[in-house]
Amino acid sequence: MKIKKEVTIYDLAKELNYSPSTISRALNNHKSISKKTIKLIKEAAEEMGYRPNNLAAGLRNNKSNTIGVLISRINRPFMASLISGIEETARKAGHNVLISQSNDKYENEISNCNTLYDSRITGLIVSLSMETVEMEHFKKFVDKGIPIVFVDRVPDNFNSYKVVIDNYTAGYSATKHLIEQGCKRIAHFAGAQHRNVYRERKKGYLDALREHGLPIEDNLIVNFKTLSFEEGNKATKKLLKMGNPPDGIFSANDTAAVSAIMCAKKMGVEVPEELAVIGFNDDPIASIVQPSLSTVSHPASKMGAISAKRILDHSANTYDTELSEITVLGTEIVVRDSSRKKDIVLESE
Amino acid sequence: MKIKKEVTIYDLAKELNYSPSTISRALNNHKSISKKTIKLIKEAAEEMGYRPNNLAAGLRNNKSNTIGVLISRINRPFMASLISGIEETARKAGHNVLISQSNDKYENEISNCNTLYDSRITGLIVSLSMETVEMEHFKKFVDKGIPIVFVDRVPDNFNSYKVVIDNYTAGYSATKHLIEQGCKRIAHFAGAQHRNVYRERKKGYLDALREHGLPIEDNLIVNFKTLSFEEGNKATKKLLKMGNPPDGIFSANDTAAVSAIMCAKKMGVEVPEELAVIGFNDDPIASIVQPSLSTVSHPASKMGAISAKRILDHSANTYDTELSEITVLGTEIVVRDSSRKKDIVLESE
DNA sequence: ATAGTTAACGGAATCGATTGCGTAAATTAA
DNA sequence: TTAATTTACGCAATCGATTCCGTTAACTAT
């Protein structure tokens, strides 16, 4: 197998009797090069199979036109859509996307952080791992003026760009929806409380109960570790076996909510009549399960797009403001069969 | 915002009174540097916050320790798992992962190909876009000795590494399973026939019918464009309205299969009694839909891991053999309720 | 016609890490 | 003790693109 030699701007320079400077400028449409020359050089480049070397350009400019993404796992519907949005926006701007997953491990997050830094990324988009508390590993980006956008699972104690949904309002609305459907004893599947998303959702749940005069019962609030199907199953079984079982569940994610529906059905509990359920995320399974799952939908792909745009803008304006801008996106209550006990006037928010 | 200056090996050299060569070698554990010196230098590097510049190293070595991934879309369960497998394997070997989606457009695939090439990736992992026929855009990788691994949706006419599942056997087994359940008129939801995966699945379906003495009826074979939920819905409705409707469906993906189940239920057709359904992929929705969907599962994440390993091995052995190795992975028929008309001895393959 | 301006391009340093070749000192062999 | 190795390191070129200064020639204004 013969390996073809790389065509560089020096090869073009020699071939066309121009200096490498001129070749470089021509390829970048520099104004001090005549249209004619630019055309000539570009055509020759095309013909000779020239392809720019991003490593060389990156080294010289100390930037790689690459956005780094650091998330827990890719194969979750929300994360996949998020990345999709990032990729689309980045690519349109001529940027690449480097991905890395922490698998929710703090150690991995640190290590991936370093690796991404070593690639001299233009900016970093992060959704925190479940374990992360310390934020020290992000400091080196700040020191170097590399923008970080935290998305969805964001830190409380770190000043930076953030793109989130209004988890509080979503939790409040979801709970309120169940109340409006006539639920009196609403359980909550809560996620880890040190992560903003789950904490805010629970806050919304609590406030909704309070504001509608419903008592808060600790034994109706289940603290989950991972909000998995199995955990949801176990929790539901336990709840339904109570002497005084709940008549509604607001789950902080769809996976656990679906498991609740399936568990209830198996136990002969009617959904939504005896148990209304609402989830969070609007995963594909939500519209497939029967009865279909009411849930909270949020624009994952859009969040990705916005996050990417933040970084692109930042690097274009080169450190304009020091303001850490937080983008809060709205959510939408999607009412399906799992919670529809009455005819509803569709709410739009 | 003050931007800290980068710490380079030259800074370390000056600080420690060594030459940059020694610093570089020490950091790479070169054998000609004494253990003591290595330890000294590494500790100083750590303390001074030194971080290697991958761009510089990459330029010098003409490789970036980065694997490029070129797929249709990220937010499909199969693809997300595939990438996850790639990322995990790559990272363990100290490689990064660049992703790009073609959105099933030929144009995008070409453009992404070039962008990835420009980043001097170590190797490329590709699942072809729906539109792709010409393979010209991949030639430049071959010319440069950069390995390409085609995965799942692979070309017929291009010599390279390939990682696939045995679609033919899977299609055959899925159909055979329906036959064994007593189905006599089995429909097939077929994908675009210029893509190996769908073509092979259909071949398996046809052979299974033939070998079991069942007639092949053209009007039971539906050619899909995208195997979407909507398409599946429409096709199912049409099939069930026939004077002589099918009693089984083998769908080339789960999305369309699920839509078939839901459509049948809505039309009052019993699944699996009147219509047995089996899908392909074992997406999360398959185990959620009711009745749960029988399907073909395949190891997406493992495919990703193998693909990544191919590239890592290739670049380590620097052009060892010219053999284009094809890896074929097995699949498994997952029998669930949508096709279980009789008691089954679980098959394992 | 002459100074001033502009257009179009070239020279050479630079980004940070790597590495082939060379060398001085230390160690071993004989 | 002297030659032969080995150990431990330094010099300087190199990877490919970019860009700060120039420079030359053509052009414009007066």
mmCIF file with all atom_site columns, C-alpha atoms in Angstrom, chain B residues 102-200:
data_model
loop_
_atom_site.group_PDB
_atom_site.id
_atom_site.type_symbol
_atom_site.label_atom_id
_atom_site.label_alt_id
_atom_site.label_comp_id
_atom_site.label_asym_id
_atom_site.label_entity_id
_atom_site.label_seq_id
_atom_site.pdbx_PDB_ins_code
_atom_site.Cartn_x
_atom_site.Cartn_y
_atom_site.Cartn_z
_atom_site.occupancy
_atom_site.B_iso_or_equiv
_atom_site.pdbx_formal_charge
_atom_site.auth_seq_id
_atom_site.auth_comp_id
_atom_site.auth_asym_id
_atom_site.auth_atom_id
_atom_site.pdbx_PDB_model_num
ATOM 1  C CA . SER B 1 102 ? -24.717 13.324  7.809  1.00 0.00 ? 102 SER B CA 1
ATOM 2  C CA . ASN B 1 103 ? -28.447 13.422  8.480  1.00 0.00 ? 103 ASN B CA 1
ATOM 3  C CA . ASP B 1 104 ? -28.532 10.818  5.748  1.00 0.00 ? 104 ASP B CA 1
ATOM 4  C CA . LYS B 1 105 ? -27.462 13.353  3.153  1.00 0.00 ? 105 LYS B CA 1
ATOM 5  C CA . TYR B 1 106 ? -24.764 12.462  0.664  1.00 0.00 ? 106 TYR B CA 1
ATOM 6  C CA . GLU B 1 107 ? -23.579 16.047  0.500  1.00 0.00 ? 107 GLU B CA 1
ATOM 7  C CA . ASN B 1 108 ? -23.099 16.228  4.236  1.00 0.00 ? 108 ASN B CA 1
ATOM 8  C CA . GLU B 1 109 ? -21.228 12.974  4.274  1.00 0.00 ? 109 GLU B CA 1
ATOM 9  C CA . ILE B 1 110 ? -18.717 14.294  1.772  1.00 0.00 ? 110 ILE B CA 1
ATOM 10 C CA . SER B 1 111 ? -18.291 17.557  3.581  1.00 0.00 ? 111 SER B CA 1
ATOM 11 C CA . ASN B 1 112 ? -17.880 15.861  6.952  1.00 0.00 ? 112 ASN B CA 1
ATOM 12 C CA . CYS B 1 113 ? -15.425 13.457  5.428  1.00 0.00 ? 113 CYS B CA 1
ATOM 13 C CA . ASN B 1 114 ? -13.246 16.349  4.380  1.00 0.00 ? 114 ASN B CA 1
ATOM 14 C CA . THR B 1 115 ? -13.482 18.109  7.690  1.00 0.00 ? 115 THR B CA 1
ATOM 15 C CA . LEU B 1 116 ? -12.487 14.983  9.534  1.00 0.00 ? 116 LEU B CA 1
ATOM 16 C CA . TYR B 1 117 ? -9.630  14.430  7.137  1.00 0.00 ? 117 TYR B CA 1
ATOM 17 C CA . ASP B 1 118 ? -8.430  17.959  7.751  1.00 0.00 ? 118 ASP B CA 1
ATOM 18 C CA . SER B 1 119 ? -8.166  17.117  11.415 1.00 0.00 ? 119 SER B CA 1
ATOM 19 C CA . ARG B 1 120 ? -5.745  14.340  10.539 1.00 0.00 ? 120 ARG B CA 1
ATOM 20 C CA . ILE B 1 121 ? -7.713  11.665  12.318 1.00 0.00 ? 121 ILE B CA 1
ATOM 21 C CA . THR B 1 122 ? -6.077  8.354   13.115 1.00 0.00 ? 122 THR B CA 1
ATOM 22 C CA . GLY B 1 123 ? -8.942  6.489   11.546 1.00 0.00 ? 123 GLY B CA 1
ATOM 23 C CA . LEU B 1 124 ? -12.521 6.835   10.429 1.00 0.00 ? 124 LEU B CA 1
ATOM 24 C CA . ILE B 1 125 ? -15.600 4.912   11.504 1.00 0.00 ? 125 ILE B CA 1
ATOM 25 C CA . VAL B 1 126 ? -18.503 5.222   9.107  1.00 0.00 ? 126 VAL B CA 1
ATOM 26 C CA . SER B 1 127 ? -22.088 4.176   8.895  1.00 0.00 ? 127 SER B CA 1
ATOM 27 C CA . LEU B 1 128 ? -23.197 5.217   5.445  1.00 0.00 ? 128 LEU B CA 1
ATOM 28 C CA . SER B 1 129 ? -25.884 7.777   4.831  1.00 0.00 ? 129 SER B CA 1
ATOM 29 C CA . MET B 1 130 ? -29.048 6.581   3.160  1.00 0.00 ? 130 MET B CA 1
ATOM 30 C CA . GLU B 1 131 ? -28.216 8.435   -0.035 1.00 0.00 ? 131 GLU B CA 1
ATOM 31 C CA . THR B 1 132 ? -24.608 7.391   -0.454 1.00 0.00 ? 132 THR B CA 1
ATOM 32 C CA . VAL B 1 133 ? -23.743 5.392   -3.535 1.00 0.00 ? 133 VAL B CA 1
ATOM 33 C CA . GLU B 1 134 ? -20.469 6.831   -4.734 1.00 0.00 ? 134 GLU B CA 1
ATOM 34 C CA . MET B 1 135 ? -17.488 6.115   -2.513 1.00 0.00 ? 135 MET B CA 1
ATOM 35 C CA . GLU B 1 136 ? -15.038 8.556   -4.038 1.00 0.00 ? 136 GLU B CA 1
ATOM 36 C CA . HIS B 1 137 ? -14.892 10.762  -0.964 1.00 0.00 ? 137 HIS B CA 1
ATOM 37 C CA . PHE B 1 138 ? -13.324 7.961   1.048  1.00 0.00 ? 138 PHE B CA 1
ATOM 38 C CA . LYS B 1 139 ? -10.426 7.424   -1.336 1.00 0.00 ? 139 LYS B CA 1
ATOM 39 C CA . LYS B 1 140 ? -8.238  10.111  0.146  1.00 0.00 ? 140 LYS B CA 1
ATOM 40 C CA . PHE B 1 141 ? -8.132  8.194   3.390  1.00 0.00 ? 141 PHE B CA 1
ATOM 41 C CA . VAL B 1 142 ? -7.047  5.060   1.626  1.00 0.00 ? 142 VAL B CA 1
ATOM 42 C CA . ASP B 1 143 ? -4.398  6.999   -0.278 1.00 0.00 ? 143 ASP B CA 1
ATOM 43 C CA . LYS B 1 144 ? -2.979  8.287   2.954  1.00 0.00 ? 144 LYS B CA 1
ATOM 44 C CA . GLY B 1 145 ? -3.098  4.907   4.661  1.00 0.00 ? 145 GLY B CA 1
ATOM 45 C CA . ILE B 1 146 ? -5.731  6.043   7.126  1.00 0.00 ? 146 ILE B CA 1
ATOM 46 C CA . PRO B 1 147 ? -7.902  3.090   8.115  1.00 0.00 ? 147 PRO B CA 1
ATOM 47 C CA . ILE B 1 148 ? -11.643 3.203   7.570  1.00 0.00 ? 148 ILE B CA 1
ATOM 48 C CA . VAL B 1 149 ? -14.030 0.958   9.407  1.00 0.00 ? 149 VAL B CA 1
ATOM 49 C CA . PHE B 1 150 ? -17.490 0.711   7.949  1.00 0.00 ? 150 PHE B CA 1
ATOM 50 C CA . VAL B 1 151 ? -20.016 -0.363  10.481 1.00 0.00 ? 151 VAL B CA 1
ATOM 51 C CA . ASP B 1 152 ? -23.588 -1.609  10.101 1.00 0.00 ? 152 ASP B CA 1
ATOM 52 C CA . ARG B 1 153 ? -24.484 0.258   6.912  1.00 0.00 ? 153 ARG B CA 1
ATOM 53 C CA . VAL B 1 154 ? -21.499 -0.723  4.815  1.00 0.00 ? 154 VAL B CA 1
ATOM 54 C CA . PRO B 1 155 ? -20.678 -0.422  1.123  1.00 0.00 ? 155 PRO B CA 1
ATOM 55 C CA . ASP B 1 156 ? -20.666 -3.400  -1.224 1.00 0.00 ? 156 ASP B CA 1
ATOM 56 C CA . ASN B 1 157 ? -18.018 -2.149  -3.547 1.00 0.00 ? 157 ASN B CA 1
ATOM 57 C CA . PHE B 1 158 ? -15.297 -0.829  -1.328 1.00 0.00 ? 158 PHE B CA 1
ATOM 58 C CA . ASN B 1 159 ? -12.484 -2.770  0.215  1.00 0.00 ? 159 ASN B CA 1
ATOM 59 C CA . SER B 1 160 ? -11.955 -1.896  3.849  1.00 0.00 ? 160 SER B CA 1
ATOM 60 C CA . TYR B 1 161 ? -12.540 -2.959  7.411  1.00 0.00 ? 161 TYR B CA 1
ATOM 61 C CA . LYS B 1 162 ? -16.149 -3.791  8.087  1.00 0.00 ? 162 LYS B CA 1
ATOM 62 C CA . VAL B 1 163 ? -18.069 -4.565  11.233 1.00 0.00 ? 163 VAL B CA 1
ATOM 63 C CA . VAL B 1 164 ? -21.539 -5.899  10.666 1.00 0.00 ? 164 VAL B CA 1
ATOM 64 C CA . ILE B 1 165 ? -24.144 -8.202  12.041 1.00 0.00 ? 165 ILE B CA 1
ATOM 65 C CA . ASP B 1 166 ? -25.406 -11.195 10.135 1.00 0.00 ? 166 ASP B CA 1
ATOM 66 C CA . ASN B 1 167 ? -28.472 -9.499  8.766  1.00 0.00 ? 167 ASN B CA 1
ATOM 67 C CA . TYR B 1 168 ? -29.358 -12.381 6.520  1.00 0.00 ? 168 TYR B CA 1
ATOM 68 C CA . THR B 1 169 ? -29.460 -14.937 9.299  1.00 0.00 ? 169 THR B CA 1
ATOM 69 C CA . ALA B 1 170 ? -31.268 -12.495 11.539 1.00 0.00 ? 170 ALA B CA 1
ATOM 70 C CA . GLY B 1 171 ? -33.926 -11.887 8.901  1.00 0.00 ? 171 GLY B CA 1
ATOM 71 C CA . TYR B 1 172 ? -34.179 -15.581 8.261  1.00 0.00 ? 172 TYR B CA 1
ATOM 72 C CA . SER B 1 173 ? -34.513 -16.432 11.949 1.00 0.00 ? 173 SER B CA 1
ATOM 73 C CA . ALA B 1 174 ? -37.044 -13.713 12.633 1.00 0.00 ? 174 ALA B CA 1
ATOM 74 C CA . THR B 1 175 ? -39.218 -14.942 9.782  1.00 0.00 ? 175 THR B CA 1
ATOM 75 C CA . LYS B 1 176 ? -38.739 -18.542 10.733 1.00 0.00 ? 176 LYS B CA 1
ATOM 76 C CA . HIS B 1 177 ? -39.820 -17.681 14.222 1.00 0.00 ? 177 HIS B CA 1
ATOM 77 C CA . LEU B 1 178 ? -43.090 -16.279 12.926 1.00 0.00 ? 178 LEU B CA 1
ATOM 78 C CA . ILE B 1 179 ? -43.575 -19.356 10.803 1.00 0.00 ? 179 ILE B CA 1
ATOM 79 C CA . GLU B 1 180 ? -43.025 -21.563 13.798 1.00 0.00 ? 180 GLU B CA 1
ATOM 80 C CA . GLN B 1 181 ? -45.656 -19.600 15.614 1.00 0.00 ? 181 GLN B CA 1
ATOM 81 C CA . GLY B 1 182 ? -48.074 -20.657 12.957 1.00 0.00 ? 182 GLY B CA 1
ATOM 82 C CA . CYS B 1 183 ? -48.063 -17.632 10.682 1.00 0.00 ? 183 CYS B CA 1
ATOM 83 C CA . LYS B 1 184 ? -48.962 -18.412 7.077  1.00 0.00 ? 184 LYS B CA 1
ATOM 84 C CA . ARG B 1 185 ? -49.009 -15.009 5.465  1.00 0.00 ? 185 ARG B CA 1
ATOM 85 C CA . ILE B 1 186 ? -46.121 -12.966 6.658  1.00 0.00 ? 186 ILE B CA 1
ATOM 86 C CA . ALA B 1 187 ? -45.649 -9.385  5.541  1.00 0.00 ? 187 ALA B CA 1
ATOM 87 C CA . HIS B 1 188 ? -42.315 -7.623  5.481  1.00 0.00 ? 188 HIS B CA 1
ATOM 88 C CA . PHE B 1 189 ? -41.555 -3.986  6.159  1.00 0.00 ? 189 PHE B CA 1
ATOM 89 C CA . ALA B 1 190 ? -38.467 -3.571  4.034  1.00 0.00 ? 190 ALA B CA 1
ATOM 90 C CA . GLY B 1 191 ? -35.970 -0.739  4.134  1.00 0.00 ? 191 GLY B CA 1
ATOM 91 C CA . ALA B 1 192 ? -34.171 0.822   1.185  1.00 0.00 ? 192 ALA B CA 1
ATOM 92 C CA . GLN B 1 193 ? -32.741 -2.049  -0.807 1.00 0.00 ? 193 GLN B CA 1
ATOM 93 C CA . HIS B 1 194 ? -29.498 -0.401  -1.812 1.00 0.00 ? 194 HIS B CA 1
ATOM 94 C CA . ARG B 1 195 ? -28.366 -0.575  1.811  1.00 0.00 ? 195 ARG B CA 1
ATOM 95 C CA . ASN B 1 196 ? -26.898 -3.924  2.773  1.00 0.00 ? 196 ASN B CA 1
ATOM 96 C CA . VAL B 1 197 ? -28.697 -4.211  6.082  1.00 0.00 ? 197 VAL B CA 1
ATOM 97 C CA . TYR B 1 198 ? -32.179 -3.994  4.656  1.00 0.00 ? 198 TYR B CA 1
ATOM 98 C CA . ARG B 1 199 ? -31.362 -6.007  1.575  1.00 0.00 ? 199 ARG B CA 1
ATOM 99 C CA . GLU B 1 200 ? -29.946 -8.854  3.630  1.00 0.00 ? 200 GLU B CA 1
#
